[in-house]
Short mmCIF file of C-alpha atoms and ligand atoms in Angstrom, two decimals:
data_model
loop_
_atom_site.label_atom_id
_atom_site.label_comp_id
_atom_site.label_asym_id
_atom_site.label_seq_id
_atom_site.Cartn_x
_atom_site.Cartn_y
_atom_site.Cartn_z
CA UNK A 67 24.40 31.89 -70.11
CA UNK A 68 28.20 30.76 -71.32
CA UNK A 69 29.58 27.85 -69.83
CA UNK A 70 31.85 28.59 -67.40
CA UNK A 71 34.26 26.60 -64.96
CA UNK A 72 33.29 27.75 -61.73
CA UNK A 73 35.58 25.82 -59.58
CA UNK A 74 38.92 27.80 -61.13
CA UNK A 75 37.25 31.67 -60.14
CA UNK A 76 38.54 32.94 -56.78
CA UNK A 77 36.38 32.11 -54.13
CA UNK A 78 33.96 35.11 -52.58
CA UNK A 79 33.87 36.57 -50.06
CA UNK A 80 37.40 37.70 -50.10
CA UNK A 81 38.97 38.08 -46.58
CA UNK A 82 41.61 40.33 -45.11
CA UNK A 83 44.48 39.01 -43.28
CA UNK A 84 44.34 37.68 -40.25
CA UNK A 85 46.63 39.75 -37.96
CA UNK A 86 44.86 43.15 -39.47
CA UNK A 87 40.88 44.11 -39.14
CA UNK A 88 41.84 47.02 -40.91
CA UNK A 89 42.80 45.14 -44.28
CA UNK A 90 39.85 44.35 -46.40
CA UNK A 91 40.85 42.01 -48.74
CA UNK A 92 44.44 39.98 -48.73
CA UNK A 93 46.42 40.92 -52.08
CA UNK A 94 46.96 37.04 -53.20
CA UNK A 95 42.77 37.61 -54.25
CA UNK A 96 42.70 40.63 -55.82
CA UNK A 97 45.83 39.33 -58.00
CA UNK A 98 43.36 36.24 -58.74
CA UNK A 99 40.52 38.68 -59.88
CA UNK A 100 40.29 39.00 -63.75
CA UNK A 101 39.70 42.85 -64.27
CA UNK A 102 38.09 45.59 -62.15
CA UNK A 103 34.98 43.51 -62.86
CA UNK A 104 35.89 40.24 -62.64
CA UNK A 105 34.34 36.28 -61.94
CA UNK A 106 33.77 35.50 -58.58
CA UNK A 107 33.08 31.87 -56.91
CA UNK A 108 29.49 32.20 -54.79
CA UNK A 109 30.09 31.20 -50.99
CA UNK A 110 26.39 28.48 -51.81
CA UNK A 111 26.68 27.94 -55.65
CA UNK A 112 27.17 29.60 -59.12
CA UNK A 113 29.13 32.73 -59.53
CA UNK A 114 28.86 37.03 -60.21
CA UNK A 115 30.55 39.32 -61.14
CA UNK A 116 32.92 41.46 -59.10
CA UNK A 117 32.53 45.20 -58.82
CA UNK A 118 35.79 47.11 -57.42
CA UNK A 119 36.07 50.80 -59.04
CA UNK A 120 34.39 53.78 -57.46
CA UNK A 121 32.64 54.57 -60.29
CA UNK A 122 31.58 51.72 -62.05
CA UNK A 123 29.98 50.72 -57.98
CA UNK A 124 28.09 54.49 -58.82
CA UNK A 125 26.77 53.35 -61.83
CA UNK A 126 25.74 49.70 -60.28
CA UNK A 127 23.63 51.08 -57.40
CA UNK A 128 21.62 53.76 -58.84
CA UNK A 129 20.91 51.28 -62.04
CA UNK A 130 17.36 51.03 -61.96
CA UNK A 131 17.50 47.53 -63.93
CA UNK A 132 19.43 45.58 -61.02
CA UNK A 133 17.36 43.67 -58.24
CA UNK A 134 17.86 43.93 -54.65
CA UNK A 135 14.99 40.74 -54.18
CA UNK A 136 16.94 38.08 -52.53
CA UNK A 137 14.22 35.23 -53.23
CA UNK A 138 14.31 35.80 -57.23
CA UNK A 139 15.95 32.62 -58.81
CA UNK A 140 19.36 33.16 -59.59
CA UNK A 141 19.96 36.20 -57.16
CA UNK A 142 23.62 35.95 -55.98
CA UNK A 143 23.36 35.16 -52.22
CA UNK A 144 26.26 36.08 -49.94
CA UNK A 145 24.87 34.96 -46.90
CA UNK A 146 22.42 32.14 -45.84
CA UNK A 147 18.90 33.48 -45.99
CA UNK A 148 15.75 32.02 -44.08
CA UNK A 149 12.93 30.82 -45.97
CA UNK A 150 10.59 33.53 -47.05
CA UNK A 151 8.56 34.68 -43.85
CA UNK A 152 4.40 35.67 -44.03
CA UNK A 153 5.38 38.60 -41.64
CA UNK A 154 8.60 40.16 -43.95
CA UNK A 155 5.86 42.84 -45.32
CA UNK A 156 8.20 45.52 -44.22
CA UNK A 157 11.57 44.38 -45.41
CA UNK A 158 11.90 47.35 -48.02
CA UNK A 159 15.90 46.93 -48.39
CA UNK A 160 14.80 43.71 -49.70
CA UNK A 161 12.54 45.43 -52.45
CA UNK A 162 12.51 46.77 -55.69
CA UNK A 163 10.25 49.70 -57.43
CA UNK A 164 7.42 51.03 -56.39
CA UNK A 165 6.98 48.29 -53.21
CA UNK A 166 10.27 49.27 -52.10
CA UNK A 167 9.69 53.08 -52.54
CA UNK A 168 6.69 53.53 -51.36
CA UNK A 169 7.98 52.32 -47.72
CA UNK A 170 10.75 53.97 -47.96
CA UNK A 171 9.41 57.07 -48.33
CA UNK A 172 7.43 56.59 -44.55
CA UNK A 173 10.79 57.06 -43.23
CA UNK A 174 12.60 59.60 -44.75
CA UNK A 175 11.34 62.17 -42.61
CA UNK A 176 12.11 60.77 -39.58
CA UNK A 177 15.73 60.41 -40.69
CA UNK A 178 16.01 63.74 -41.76
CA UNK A 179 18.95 65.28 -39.97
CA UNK A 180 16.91 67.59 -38.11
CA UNK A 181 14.65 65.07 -36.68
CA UNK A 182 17.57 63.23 -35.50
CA UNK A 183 19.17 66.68 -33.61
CA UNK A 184 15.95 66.00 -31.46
CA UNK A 185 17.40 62.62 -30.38
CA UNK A 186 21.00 63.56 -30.18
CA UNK A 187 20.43 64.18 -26.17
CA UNK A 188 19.12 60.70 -25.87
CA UNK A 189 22.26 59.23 -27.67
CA UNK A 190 24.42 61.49 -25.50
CA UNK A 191 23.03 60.40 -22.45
CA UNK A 192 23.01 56.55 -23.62
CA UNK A 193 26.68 56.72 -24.57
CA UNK A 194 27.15 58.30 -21.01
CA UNK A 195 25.46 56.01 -19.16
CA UNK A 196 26.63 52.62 -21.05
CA UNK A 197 30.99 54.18 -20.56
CA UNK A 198 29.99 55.10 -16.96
CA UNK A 199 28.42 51.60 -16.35
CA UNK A 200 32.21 50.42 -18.01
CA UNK A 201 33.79 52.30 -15.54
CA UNK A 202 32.02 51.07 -12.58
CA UNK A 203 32.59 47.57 -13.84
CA UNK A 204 36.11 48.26 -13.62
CA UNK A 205 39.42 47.43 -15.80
CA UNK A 206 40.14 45.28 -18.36
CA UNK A 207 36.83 45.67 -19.42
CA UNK A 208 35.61 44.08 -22.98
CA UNK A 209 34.60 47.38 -24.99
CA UNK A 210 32.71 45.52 -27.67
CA UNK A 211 30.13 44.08 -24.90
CA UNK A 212 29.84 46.94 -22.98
CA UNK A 213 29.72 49.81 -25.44
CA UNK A 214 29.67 49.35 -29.38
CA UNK A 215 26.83 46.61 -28.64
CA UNK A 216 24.65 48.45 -26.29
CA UNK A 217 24.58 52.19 -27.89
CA UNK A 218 22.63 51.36 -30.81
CA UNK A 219 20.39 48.96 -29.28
CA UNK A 220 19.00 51.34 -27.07
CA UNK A 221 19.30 54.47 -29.63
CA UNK A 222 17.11 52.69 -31.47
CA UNK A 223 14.75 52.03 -28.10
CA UNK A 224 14.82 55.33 -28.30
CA UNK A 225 14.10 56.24 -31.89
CA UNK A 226 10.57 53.96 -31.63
CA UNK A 227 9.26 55.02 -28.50
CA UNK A 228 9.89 51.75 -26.62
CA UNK A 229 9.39 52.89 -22.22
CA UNK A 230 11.85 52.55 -19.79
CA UNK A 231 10.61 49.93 -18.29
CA UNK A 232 10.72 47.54 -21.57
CA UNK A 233 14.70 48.56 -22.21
CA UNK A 234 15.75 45.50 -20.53
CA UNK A 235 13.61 43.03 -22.62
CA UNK A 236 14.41 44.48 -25.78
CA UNK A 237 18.35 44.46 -24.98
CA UNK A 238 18.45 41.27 -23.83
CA UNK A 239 16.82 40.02 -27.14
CA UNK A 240 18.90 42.36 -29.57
CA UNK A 241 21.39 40.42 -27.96
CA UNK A 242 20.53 36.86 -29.02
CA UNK A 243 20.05 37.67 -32.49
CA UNK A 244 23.35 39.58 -32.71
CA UNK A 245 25.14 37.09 -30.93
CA UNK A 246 27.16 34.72 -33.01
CA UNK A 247 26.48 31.82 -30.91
CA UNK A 248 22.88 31.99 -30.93
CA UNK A 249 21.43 29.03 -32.75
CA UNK A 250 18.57 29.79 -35.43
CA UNK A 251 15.70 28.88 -32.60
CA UNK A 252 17.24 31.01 -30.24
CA UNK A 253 17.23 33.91 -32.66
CA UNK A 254 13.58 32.83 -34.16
CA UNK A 255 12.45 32.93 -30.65
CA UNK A 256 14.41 36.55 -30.04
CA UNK A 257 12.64 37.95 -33.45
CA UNK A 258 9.48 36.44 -32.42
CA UNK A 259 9.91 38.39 -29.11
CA UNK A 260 10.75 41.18 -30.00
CA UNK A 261 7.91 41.80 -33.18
CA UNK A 262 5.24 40.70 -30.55
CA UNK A 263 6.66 44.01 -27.78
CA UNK A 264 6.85 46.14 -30.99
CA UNK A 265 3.34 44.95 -32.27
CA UNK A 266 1.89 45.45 -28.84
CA UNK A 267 3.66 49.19 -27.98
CA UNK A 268 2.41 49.87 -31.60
CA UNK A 269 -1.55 49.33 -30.33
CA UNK A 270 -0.67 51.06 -27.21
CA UNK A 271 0.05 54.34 -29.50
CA UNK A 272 -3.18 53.66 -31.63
CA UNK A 273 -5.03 55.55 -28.04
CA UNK A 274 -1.61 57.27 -26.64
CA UNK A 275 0.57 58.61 -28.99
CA UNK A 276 3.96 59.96 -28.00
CA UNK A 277 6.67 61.72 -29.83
CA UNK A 278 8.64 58.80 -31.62
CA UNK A 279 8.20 56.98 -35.00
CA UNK A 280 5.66 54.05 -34.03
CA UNK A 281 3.20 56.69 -33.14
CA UNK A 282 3.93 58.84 -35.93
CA UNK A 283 3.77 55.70 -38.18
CA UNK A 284 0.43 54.58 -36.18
CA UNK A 285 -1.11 57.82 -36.45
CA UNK A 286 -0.17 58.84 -40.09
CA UNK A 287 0.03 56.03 -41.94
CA UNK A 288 -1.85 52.94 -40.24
CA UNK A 289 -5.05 54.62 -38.75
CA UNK A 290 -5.85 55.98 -42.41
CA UNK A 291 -5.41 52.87 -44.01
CA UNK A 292 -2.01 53.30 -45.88
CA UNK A 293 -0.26 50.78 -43.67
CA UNK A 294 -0.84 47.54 -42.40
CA UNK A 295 0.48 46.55 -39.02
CA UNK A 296 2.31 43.87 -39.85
CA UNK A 297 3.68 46.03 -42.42
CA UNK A 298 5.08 48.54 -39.75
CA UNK A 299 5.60 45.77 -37.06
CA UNK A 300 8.76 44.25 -40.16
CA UNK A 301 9.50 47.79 -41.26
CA UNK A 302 10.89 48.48 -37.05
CA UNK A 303 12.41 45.03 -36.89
CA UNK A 304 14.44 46.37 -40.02
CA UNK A 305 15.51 49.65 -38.81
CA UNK A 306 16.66 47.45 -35.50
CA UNK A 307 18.45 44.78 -37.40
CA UNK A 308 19.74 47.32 -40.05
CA UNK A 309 21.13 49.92 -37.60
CA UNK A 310 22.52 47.40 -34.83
CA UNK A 311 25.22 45.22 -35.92
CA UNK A 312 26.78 48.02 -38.39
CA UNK A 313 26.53 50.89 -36.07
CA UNK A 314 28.16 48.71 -32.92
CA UNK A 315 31.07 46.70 -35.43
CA UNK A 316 31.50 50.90 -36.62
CA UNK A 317 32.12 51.76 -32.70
CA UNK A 318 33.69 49.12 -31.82
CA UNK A 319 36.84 49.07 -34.77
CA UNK A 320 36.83 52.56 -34.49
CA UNK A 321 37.57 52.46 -31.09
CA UNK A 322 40.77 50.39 -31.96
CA UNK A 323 42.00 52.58 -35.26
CA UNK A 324 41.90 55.23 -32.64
CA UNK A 325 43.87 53.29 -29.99
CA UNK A 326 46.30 52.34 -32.68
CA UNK A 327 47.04 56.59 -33.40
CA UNK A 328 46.62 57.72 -29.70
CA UNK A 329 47.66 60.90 -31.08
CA UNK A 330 43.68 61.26 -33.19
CA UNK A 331 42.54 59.94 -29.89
CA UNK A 332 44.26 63.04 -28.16
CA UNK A 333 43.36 65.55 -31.04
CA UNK A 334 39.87 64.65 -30.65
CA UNK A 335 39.81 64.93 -26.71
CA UNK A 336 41.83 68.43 -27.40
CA UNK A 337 38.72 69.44 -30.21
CA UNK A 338 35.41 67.54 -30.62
CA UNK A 339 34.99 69.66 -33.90
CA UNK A 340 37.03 67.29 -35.74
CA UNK A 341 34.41 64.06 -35.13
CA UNK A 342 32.66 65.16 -38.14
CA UNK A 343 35.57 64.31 -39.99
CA UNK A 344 37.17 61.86 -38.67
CA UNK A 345 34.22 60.17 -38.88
CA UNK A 346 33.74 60.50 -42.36
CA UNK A 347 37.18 58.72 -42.78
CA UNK A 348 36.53 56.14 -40.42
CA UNK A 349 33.62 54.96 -42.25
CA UNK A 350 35.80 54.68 -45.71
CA UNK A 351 38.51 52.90 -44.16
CA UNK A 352 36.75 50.75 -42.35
CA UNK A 353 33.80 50.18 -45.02
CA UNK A 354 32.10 47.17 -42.22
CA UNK A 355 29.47 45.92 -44.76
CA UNK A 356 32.46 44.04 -46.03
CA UNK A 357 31.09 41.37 -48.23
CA UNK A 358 29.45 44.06 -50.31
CA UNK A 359 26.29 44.31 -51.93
CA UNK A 360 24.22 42.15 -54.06
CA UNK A 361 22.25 42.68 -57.04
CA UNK A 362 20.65 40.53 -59.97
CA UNK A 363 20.51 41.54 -63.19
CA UNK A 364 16.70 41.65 -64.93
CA UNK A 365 18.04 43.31 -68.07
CA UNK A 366 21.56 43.47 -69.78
CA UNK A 367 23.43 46.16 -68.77
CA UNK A 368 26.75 47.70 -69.32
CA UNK A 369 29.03 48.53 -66.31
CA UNK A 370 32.90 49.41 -66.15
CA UNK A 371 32.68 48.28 -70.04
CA UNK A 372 32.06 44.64 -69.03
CA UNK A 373 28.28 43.32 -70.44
CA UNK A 374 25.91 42.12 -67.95
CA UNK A 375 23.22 39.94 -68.73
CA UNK A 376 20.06 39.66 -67.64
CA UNK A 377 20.12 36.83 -64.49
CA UNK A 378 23.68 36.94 -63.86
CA UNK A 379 24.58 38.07 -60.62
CA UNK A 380 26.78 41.45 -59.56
CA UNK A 381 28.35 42.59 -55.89
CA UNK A 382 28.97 46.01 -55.27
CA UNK A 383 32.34 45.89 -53.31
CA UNK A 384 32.12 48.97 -51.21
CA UNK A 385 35.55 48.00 -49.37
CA UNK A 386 37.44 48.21 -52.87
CA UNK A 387 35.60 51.10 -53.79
CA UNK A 388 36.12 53.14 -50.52
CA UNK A 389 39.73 52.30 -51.61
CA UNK A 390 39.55 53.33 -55.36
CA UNK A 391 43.04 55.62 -55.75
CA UNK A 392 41.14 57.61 -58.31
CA UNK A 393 39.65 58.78 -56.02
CA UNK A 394 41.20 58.42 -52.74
CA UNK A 395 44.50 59.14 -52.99
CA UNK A 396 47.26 56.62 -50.50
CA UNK A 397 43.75 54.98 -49.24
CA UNK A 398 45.55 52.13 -47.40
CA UNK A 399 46.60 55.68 -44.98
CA UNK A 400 44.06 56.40 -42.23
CA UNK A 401 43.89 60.24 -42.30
CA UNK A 402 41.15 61.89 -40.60
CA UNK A 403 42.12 64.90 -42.47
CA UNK A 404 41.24 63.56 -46.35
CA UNK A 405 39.37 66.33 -48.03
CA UNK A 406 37.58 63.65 -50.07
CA UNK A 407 36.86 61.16 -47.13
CA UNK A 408 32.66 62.49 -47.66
CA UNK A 409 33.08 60.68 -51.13
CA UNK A 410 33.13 57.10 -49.32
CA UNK A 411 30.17 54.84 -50.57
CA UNK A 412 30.50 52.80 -46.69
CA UNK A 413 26.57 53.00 -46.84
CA UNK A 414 25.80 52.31 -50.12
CA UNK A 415 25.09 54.76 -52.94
CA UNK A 416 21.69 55.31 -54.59
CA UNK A 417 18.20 53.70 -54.55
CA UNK A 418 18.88 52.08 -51.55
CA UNK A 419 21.41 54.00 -49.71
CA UNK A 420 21.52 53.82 -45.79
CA UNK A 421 18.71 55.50 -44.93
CA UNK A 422 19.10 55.97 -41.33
CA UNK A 423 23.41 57.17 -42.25
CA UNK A 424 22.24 60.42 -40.21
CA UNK A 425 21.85 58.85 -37.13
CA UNK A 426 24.57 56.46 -37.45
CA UNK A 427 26.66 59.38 -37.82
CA UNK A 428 25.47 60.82 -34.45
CA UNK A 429 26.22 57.34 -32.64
CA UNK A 430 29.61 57.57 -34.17
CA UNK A 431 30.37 61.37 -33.25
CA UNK A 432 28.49 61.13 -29.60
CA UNK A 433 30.85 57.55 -28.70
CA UNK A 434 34.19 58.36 -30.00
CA UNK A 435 33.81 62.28 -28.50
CA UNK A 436 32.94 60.95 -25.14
CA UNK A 437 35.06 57.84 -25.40
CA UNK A 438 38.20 60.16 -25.51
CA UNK A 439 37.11 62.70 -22.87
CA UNK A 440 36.23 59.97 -20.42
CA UNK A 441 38.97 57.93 -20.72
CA UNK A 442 42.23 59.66 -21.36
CA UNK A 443 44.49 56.96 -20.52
CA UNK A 444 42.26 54.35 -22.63
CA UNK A 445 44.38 51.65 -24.03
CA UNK A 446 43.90 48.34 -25.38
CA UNK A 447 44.93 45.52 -23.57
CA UNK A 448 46.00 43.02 -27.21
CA UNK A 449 48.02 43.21 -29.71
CA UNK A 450 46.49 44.21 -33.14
CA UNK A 451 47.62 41.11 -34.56
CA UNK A 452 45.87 39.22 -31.43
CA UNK A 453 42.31 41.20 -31.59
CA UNK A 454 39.81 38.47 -32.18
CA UNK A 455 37.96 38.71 -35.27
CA UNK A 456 34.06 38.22 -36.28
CA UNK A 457 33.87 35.49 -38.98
CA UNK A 458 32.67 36.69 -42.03
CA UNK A 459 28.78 37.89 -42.39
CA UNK A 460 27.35 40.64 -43.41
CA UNK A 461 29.25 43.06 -41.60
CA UNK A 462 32.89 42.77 -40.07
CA UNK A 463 34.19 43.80 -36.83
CA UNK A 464 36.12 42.23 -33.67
CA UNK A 465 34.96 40.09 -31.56
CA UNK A 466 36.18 41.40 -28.31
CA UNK A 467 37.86 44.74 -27.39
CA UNK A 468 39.61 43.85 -24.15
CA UNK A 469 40.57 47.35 -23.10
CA UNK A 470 41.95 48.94 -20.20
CA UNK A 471 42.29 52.80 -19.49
C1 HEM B 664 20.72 50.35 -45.98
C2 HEM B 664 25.23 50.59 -44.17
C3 HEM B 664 23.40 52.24 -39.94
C4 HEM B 664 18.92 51.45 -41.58
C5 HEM B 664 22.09 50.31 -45.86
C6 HEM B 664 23.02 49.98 -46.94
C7 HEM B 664 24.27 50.04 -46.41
C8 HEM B 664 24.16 50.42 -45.02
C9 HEM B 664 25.58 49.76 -47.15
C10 HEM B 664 22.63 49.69 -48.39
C11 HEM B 664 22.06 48.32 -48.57
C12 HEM B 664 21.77 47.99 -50.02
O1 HEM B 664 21.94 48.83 -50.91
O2 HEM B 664 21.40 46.84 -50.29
C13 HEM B 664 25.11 51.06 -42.85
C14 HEM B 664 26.24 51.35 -41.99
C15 HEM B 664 25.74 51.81 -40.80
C16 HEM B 664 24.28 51.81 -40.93
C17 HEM B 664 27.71 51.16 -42.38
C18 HEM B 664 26.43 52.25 -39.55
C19 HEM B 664 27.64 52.76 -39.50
C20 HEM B 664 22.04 52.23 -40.04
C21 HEM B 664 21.12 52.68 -39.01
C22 HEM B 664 19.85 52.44 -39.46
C23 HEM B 664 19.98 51.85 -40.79
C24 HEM B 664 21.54 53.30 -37.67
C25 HEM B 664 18.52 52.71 -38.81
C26 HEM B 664 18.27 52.68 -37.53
C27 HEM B 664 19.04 51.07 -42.91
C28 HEM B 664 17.90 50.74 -43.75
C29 HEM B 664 18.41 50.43 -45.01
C30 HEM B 664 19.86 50.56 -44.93
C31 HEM B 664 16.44 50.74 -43.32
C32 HEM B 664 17.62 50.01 -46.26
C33 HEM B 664 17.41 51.21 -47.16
C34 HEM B 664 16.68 50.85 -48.44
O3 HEM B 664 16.64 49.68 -48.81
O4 HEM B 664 16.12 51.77 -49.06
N1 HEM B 664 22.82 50.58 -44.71
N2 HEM B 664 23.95 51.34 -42.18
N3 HEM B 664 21.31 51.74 -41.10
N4 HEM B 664 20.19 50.95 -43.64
FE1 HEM B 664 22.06 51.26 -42.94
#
C-alpha cells in the first residue's frame, strides 16, 4: 500500500450543519475531498476511499469482489464494533457469498410485498394506537418518544409472532439498546433479554405454530435441519436492530420536513394517494444511514476511474449519492413530486440491499397518513435551528420532537 499522510485527509464521517438535520454534509468537507472518490480520515485509524456519485455507489454495491465482513483485518470501521460474539450466527448483513446468501434467501419471502399487505392492518392499528396514546398524554408532547420509537418496535412484535402479553418486555428492552444513554452492560443485558424471549417463543412454535415468521422459520427451515436455532434466534435480533432505529429516525425527521411545508402536510391530509410518493422523496432527502456504507476490498477493482486495491477500504456515501444532480435534478429541493425520487439508493443498492424496504415503506405511508389526519393543527413547538440532534452513528435523526398540535 503507498505511503500516505493520513493526518492531512478530511476527517470521516462528515457532518451537516448544526442548525439543519436536513443538510448531510457541511460544504467546507466536500471542498476538502480530492475527487468524487476521494481520501478519507477513519473515525478509529487508517483511511478509505470516498464514494459520492450515483453511479460509481451502483457499481460499488453490486461488486461482487468488495466485503461487507466487519472483523476482516483492514475493514474500514465507521462505528465501534463489539468483539466477535459465539451467538452472531445470523448476522447475514455482516456476510459475504454463499453464508450471506443462503440466509438471506429464508427471508425474502416474508418480505415480499404481498406478505407484508397481510400485516399492513397491524401497522395501521399500531400507528393508531401509539398517536391516540399521544393524544391522551396531552400537548407538548415529544413525538420522537412517543411515535417514531414505538411503531417499529412493535411492527416488528408483530412481524415475529411475539403475544400480547410479551409487548411490554420486548419494548421496554428495544428501548435500552436504542437509547443513547444506555451503557454497553445495559444494552448487553437488553440483547441478552431479548434473544433469550425470542429463543424461548421460537420453542413454543416448534408444538404451536402461528402465522408469523418464527414459526414459519421453525417449521420450514429448523425442524428439517437447514437451520440452527441460534442461527434464527441472531437472524430476528437483526431484523429488530436493522428495522428499528432507521425506520423510527425515518418517522421521526419526516415528521419535521413535513412540519417545515405544512402545505405537503395539508396535501397529504386532502389525498393519502400521494404517501407513495412523497415517501419515496423523503427517503432520498433524508438518506438516515448517513455515515454510509462500508466495504473492503479483496481484489483490485476499478470504480469512478479511481483503482482500488485489494485491502484498502471504500464507503458508499448514500447521502451524496441520493444527491447526485445527474441524476436528481435541484436535490438540495424537497419535492414530493420528483419523477425520479424511486431512483434514491436510501437503502442501499445490490447484494445487500434493505431487505425488509417493503415494510419500512408501509411504516412510513401508515404514520405520516394518519399523522396528518389526526392532527390537523400539528405543529412543532422549536425552531429548526433548535431541534436537538442524534450524535453521529449509524443512522441520523433528532433527538427530540417536542410537538404540539
Ligand atoms: C440492509 C436501510 C428498514 C432489515 C439495509 C441497508 C440499508 C438499509 C442502507 C444496506 C446495508 C449494507 O449494504 O451494508 C434501511 C432504512 C430503513 C430500513 C433506511 C427504514 C427507513 C428496515 C426494516 C427491516 C430491515 C424495517 C426489517 C425489519 C434489513 C436487513 C438488512 C438491511 C436484514 C441486511 C440485508 C443484507 O445484508 O442482505 N437497510 N433499512 N431494514 N435492512 Fe434495512
Amino acid at each position: 500500500m503507498p505511503n500516505i499522510d493520513i493526518s492531512t485527509l478530511p476527517a470521516y464521517p462528515f457532518i451537516g450543519p448544526e442548525d439543519n438535520p436536513f443538510i448531510p454534509v457541511k460544504s467546507s468537507d466536500l471542498e476538502r475531498l480530492d475527487g468524487s472518490v476521494g481520501k478519507v480520515r477513519l473515525p478509529f485509524g487508517g483511511w478509505a476511499w470516498l464514494i459520492t456519485r450515483h453511479e460509481d455507489v451502483r457499481q460499488l454495491l453490486r461488486h461482487p469482489g468488495f466485503s461487507s465482513d466487519q472483523y476482516r483485518p483492514g475493514f474500514p470501521v465507521l462505528n465501534p464494533i463489539p468483539p466477535k460474539q459465539d451467538d452472531a450466527s445470523g448476522l447475514f448483513i455482516f456476510m459475504d457469498g454463499e453464508a450471506h446468501g443462503r440466509l438471506r434467501r429464508m427471508l425474502t419471502a416474508e418480505f415480499m410485498i404481498k406478505n407484508i399487505r397481510r400485516i399492513e392492518p397491524l401497522i395501521e392499528e399500531t400507528v393508531i394506537e401509539a398517536l391516540e396514546r399521544m393524544r391522551s398524554l396531552g400537548a407538548p408532547a415529544d413525538l420522537m418518544a412517543e411515535f417514531a420509537l414505538p411503531v417499529p418496535s412493535m411492527t416488528v412484535c408483530h412481524l415475529l409472532g411475539v403475544p400480547y402479553s410479551d409487548h411490554d418486555f420486548f419494548q421496554h428492552h428495544s428501548r435500552v439498546i436504542m437509547d443513547r444513554n444506555s451503557g454497553p452492560a445495559q444494552i448487553e443485558e437488553a440483547l441478552g433479554a431479548l434473544a433469550g424471549l425470542i429463543g424461548k417463543l421460537a420453542e413454543a412454535k416448534r408444538t404451536a405454530p402461528e402465522d408469523d415468521l418464527l414459526s414459519r422459520l421453525m417449521i420450514e427451515r429448523v425442524v428439517p435441519g437447514e437451520l440452527r436455532i441460534d442461527e434464527l434466534v441472531s437472524m430476528a435480533m437483526l431484523l429488530l436492530v436493522a428495522g428499528h432505529e432507521t425506520t423510527a429516525n425515518m418517522i421521526g425527521l419526516s415528521a419535521l420536513v413535513l412540519l417545515e411545508h405544512p402545505e405537503h402536510l395539508a396535501a397529504l391530509r386532502e389525498n393519502p394517494d400521494l404517501a407513495p410518493g412523497m415517501v419515496e422523496e423523503l427517503l432520498r432527502y433524508l438518506t438516515v444511514v448517513r455515515t454510509g456504507l462500508p466495504r473492503l476490498a479483496l481484489e483490485d477493482a476499478e470504480i469512478g476511474g479511481q483503482t482500488i486495491r485489494a485491502g484498502e477500504g471504500v464507503v458508499a456515501m448514500l447521502a451524496m449519492s441520493n444527491r447526485d444532480g445527474v441524476v436528481f435534478p435541484e436535490p438540495e429541493q424537497f419535492d414530493p413530486e420528483r419523477r425520479e425520487a424511486h431512483r434514491h439508493m436510501a437503502f442501499g443498492f445490490g447484494l445487500h440491499q434493505c431487505i425488509g424496504q417493503p415494510l419500512a415503506r408501509a411504516e412510513l405511508r401508515v404514520a405520516l397518513v394518519e399523522l396528518a389526519r389526526r392532527f390537523p393543527g400539528l405543529r412543532s413547538e422549536t425552531a429548526l435551528a433548535d431541534v436537538p440532534q442524534r450524535p453521529m452513528a449509524v443512522t441520523f435523526g433528532v433527538a427530540e420532537l417536542p410537538v404540539t398540535w
